[in-house]
PDB file of C-alpha atoms in Angstrom:
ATOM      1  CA  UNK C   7     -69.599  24.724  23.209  1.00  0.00           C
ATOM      2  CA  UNK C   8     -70.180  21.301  20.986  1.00  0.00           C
ATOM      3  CA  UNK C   9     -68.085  20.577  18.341  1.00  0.00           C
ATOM      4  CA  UNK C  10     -69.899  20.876  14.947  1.00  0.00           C
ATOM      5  CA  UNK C  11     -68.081  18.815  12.997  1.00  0.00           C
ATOM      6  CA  UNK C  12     -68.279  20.021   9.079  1.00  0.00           C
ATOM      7  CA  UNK C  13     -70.113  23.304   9.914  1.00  0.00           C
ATOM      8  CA  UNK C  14     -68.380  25.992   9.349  1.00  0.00           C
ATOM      9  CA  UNK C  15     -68.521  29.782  10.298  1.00  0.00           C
ATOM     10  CA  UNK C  16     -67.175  32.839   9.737  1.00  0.00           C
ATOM     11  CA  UNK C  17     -66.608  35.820  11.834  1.00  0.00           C
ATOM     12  CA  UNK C  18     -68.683  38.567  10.078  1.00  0.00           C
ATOM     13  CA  UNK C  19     -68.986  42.495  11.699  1.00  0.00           C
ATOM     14  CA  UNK C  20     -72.134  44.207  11.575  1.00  0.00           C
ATOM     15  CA  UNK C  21     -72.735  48.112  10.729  1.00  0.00           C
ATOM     16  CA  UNK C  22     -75.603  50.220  11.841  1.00  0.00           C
ATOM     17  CA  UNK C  23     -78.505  49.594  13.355  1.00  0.00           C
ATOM     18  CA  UNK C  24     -78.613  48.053  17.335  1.00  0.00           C
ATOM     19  CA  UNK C  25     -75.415  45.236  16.370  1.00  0.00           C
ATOM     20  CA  UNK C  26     -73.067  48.635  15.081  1.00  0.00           C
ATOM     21  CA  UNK C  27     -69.718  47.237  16.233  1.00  0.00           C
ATOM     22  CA  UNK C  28     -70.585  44.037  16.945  1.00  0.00           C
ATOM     23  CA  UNK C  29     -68.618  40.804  15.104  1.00  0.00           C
ATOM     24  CA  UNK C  30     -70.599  37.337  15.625  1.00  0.00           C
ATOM     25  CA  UNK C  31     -70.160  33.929  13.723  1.00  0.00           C
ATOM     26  CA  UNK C  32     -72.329  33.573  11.133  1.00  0.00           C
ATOM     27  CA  UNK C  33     -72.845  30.193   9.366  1.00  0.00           C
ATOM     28  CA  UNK C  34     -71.287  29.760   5.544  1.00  0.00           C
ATOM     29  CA  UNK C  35     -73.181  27.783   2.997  1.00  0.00           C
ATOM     30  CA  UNK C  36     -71.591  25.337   0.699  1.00  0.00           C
ATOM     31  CA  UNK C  37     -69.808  28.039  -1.552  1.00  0.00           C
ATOM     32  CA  UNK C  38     -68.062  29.572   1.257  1.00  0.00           C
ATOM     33  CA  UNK C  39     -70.437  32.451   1.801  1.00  0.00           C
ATOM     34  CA  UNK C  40     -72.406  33.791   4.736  1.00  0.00           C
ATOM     35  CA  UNK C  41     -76.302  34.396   3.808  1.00  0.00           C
ATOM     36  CA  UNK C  42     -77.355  37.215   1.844  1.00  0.00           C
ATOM     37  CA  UNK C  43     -79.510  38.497   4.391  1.00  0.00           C
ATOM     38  CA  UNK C  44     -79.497  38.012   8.258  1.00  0.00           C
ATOM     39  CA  UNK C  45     -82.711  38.069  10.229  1.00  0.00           C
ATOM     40  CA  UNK C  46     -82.548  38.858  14.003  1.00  0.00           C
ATOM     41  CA  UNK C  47     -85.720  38.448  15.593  1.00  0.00           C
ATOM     42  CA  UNK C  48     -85.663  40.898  19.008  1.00  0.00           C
ATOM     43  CA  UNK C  49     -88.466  39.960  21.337  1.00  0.00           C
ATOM     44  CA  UNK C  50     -90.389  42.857  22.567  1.00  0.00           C
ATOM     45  CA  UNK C  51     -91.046  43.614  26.017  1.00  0.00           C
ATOM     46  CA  UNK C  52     -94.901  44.025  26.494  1.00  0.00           C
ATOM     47  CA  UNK C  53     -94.598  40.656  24.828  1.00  0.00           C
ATOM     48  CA  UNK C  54     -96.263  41.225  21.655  1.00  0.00           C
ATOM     49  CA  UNK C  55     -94.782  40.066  18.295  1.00  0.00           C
ATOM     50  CA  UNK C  56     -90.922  40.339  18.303  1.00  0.00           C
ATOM     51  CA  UNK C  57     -89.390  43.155  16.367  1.00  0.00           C
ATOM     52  CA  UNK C  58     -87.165  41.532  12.995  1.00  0.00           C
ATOM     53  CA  UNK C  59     -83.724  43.619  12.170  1.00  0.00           C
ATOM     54  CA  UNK C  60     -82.820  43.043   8.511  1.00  0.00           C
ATOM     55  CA  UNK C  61     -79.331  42.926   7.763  1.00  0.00           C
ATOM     56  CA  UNK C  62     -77.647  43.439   4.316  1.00  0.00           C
ATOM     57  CA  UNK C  63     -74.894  41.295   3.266  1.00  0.00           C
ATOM     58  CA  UNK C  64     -72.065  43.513   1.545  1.00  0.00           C
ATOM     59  CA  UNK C  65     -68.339  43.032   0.878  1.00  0.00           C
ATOM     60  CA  UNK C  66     -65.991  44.273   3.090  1.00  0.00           C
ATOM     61  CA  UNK C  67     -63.344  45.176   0.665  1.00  0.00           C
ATOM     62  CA  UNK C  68     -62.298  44.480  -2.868  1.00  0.00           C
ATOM     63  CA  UNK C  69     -58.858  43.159  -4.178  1.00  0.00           C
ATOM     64  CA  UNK C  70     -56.510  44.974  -6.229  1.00  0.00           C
ATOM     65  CA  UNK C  71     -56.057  42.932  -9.174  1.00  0.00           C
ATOM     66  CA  UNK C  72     -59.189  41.754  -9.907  1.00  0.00           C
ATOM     67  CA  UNK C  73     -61.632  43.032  -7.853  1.00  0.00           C
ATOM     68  CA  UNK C  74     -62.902  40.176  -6.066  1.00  0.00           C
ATOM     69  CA  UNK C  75     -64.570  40.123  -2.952  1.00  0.00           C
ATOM     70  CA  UNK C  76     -62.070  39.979   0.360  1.00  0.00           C
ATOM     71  CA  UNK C  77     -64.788  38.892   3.058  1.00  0.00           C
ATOM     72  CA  UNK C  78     -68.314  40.141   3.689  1.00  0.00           C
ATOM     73  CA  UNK C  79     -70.121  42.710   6.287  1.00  0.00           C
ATOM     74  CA  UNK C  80     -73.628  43.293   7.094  1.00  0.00           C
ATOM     75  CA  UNK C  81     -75.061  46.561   7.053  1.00  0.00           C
ATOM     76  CA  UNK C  82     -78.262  47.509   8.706  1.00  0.00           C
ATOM     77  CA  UNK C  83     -81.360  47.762   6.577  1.00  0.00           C
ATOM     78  CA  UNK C  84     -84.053  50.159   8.038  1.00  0.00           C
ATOM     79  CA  UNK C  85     -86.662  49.666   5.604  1.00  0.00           C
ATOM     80  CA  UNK C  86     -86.286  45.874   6.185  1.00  0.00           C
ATOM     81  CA  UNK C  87     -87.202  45.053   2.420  1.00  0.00           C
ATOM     82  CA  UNK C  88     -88.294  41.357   1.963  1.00  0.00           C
ATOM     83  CA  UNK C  89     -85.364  40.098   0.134  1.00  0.00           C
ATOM     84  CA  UNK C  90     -83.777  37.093  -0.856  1.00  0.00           C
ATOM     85  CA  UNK C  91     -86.862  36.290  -3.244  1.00  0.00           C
ATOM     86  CA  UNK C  92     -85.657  34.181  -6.631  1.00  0.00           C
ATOM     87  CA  UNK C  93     -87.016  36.806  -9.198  1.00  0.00           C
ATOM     88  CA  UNK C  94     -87.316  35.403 -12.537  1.00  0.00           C
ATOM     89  CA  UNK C  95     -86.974  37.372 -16.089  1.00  0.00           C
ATOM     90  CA  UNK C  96     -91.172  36.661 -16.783  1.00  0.00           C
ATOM     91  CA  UNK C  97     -92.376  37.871 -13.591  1.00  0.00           C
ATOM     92  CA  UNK C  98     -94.007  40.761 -12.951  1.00  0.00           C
ATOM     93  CA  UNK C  99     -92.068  43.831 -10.793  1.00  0.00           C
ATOM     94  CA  UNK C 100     -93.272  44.244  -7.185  1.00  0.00           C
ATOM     95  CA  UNK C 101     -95.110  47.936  -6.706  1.00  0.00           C
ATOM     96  CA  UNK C 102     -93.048  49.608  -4.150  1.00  0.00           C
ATOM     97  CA  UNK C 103     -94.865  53.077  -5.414  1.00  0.00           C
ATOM     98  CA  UNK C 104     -98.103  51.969  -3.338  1.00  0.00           C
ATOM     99  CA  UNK C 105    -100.380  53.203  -6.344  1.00  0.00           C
ATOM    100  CA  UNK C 106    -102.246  51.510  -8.479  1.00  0.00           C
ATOM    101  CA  UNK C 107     -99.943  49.917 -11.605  1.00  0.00           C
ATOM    102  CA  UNK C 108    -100.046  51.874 -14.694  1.00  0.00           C
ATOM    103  CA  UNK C 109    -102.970  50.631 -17.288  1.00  0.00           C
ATOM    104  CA  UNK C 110    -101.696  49.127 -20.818  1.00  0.00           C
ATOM    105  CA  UNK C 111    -104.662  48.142 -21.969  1.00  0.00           C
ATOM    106  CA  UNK C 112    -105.994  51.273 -23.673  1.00  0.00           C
TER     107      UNK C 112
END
């Protein structure tokens, strides 16, 4: 493989889903941490669109002092929720209900 130079990566198991087991290096950003969310596109073999698994970034463990993160694991997210979305405190809140939003205007 070619040397990357200042990249750096981190060894980071995975838990559920199709990669249960499975430890692969994933890229860290510049604070150290692997992405919040891990995409896997899986192409599908009629060779229609590919299928996307949606992986969770959790911590692996906590320390005992003061409770701080001691590495990272991705769990499997069935649902595959569109995440990683900046929300801000004026916008509105996404409808997961599927209804119509509730009417405040008398």
């Amino acid at each position: 493989m070619a040397d990357t130079g200042a990249v750096k990566s981190e060894d980071t198991p995975f838990e559920g889903g199709p990669m249960d087991g499975r430890v692969l290096p994933v890229l860290v950003g510049p604070t150290g941490n692997p992405p919040k969310t891990y995409r896997i596109p899986v192409p599908d073999a009629a060779g229609g669109p590919p299928t996307v698994l949606v992986y969770r970034r959790v911590p692996r463990g906590h320390s005992k002092r003061l409770g701080l993160p001691r590495g990272w694991k991705y769990e499997f997210d069935p649902e595959g929720r569109s995440g990683g979305r900046l929300t801000w405190p004026w916008s509105k809140p996404e409808n997961r209900a599927g209804g119509k939003p509730d009417a405040t205007d008398g």
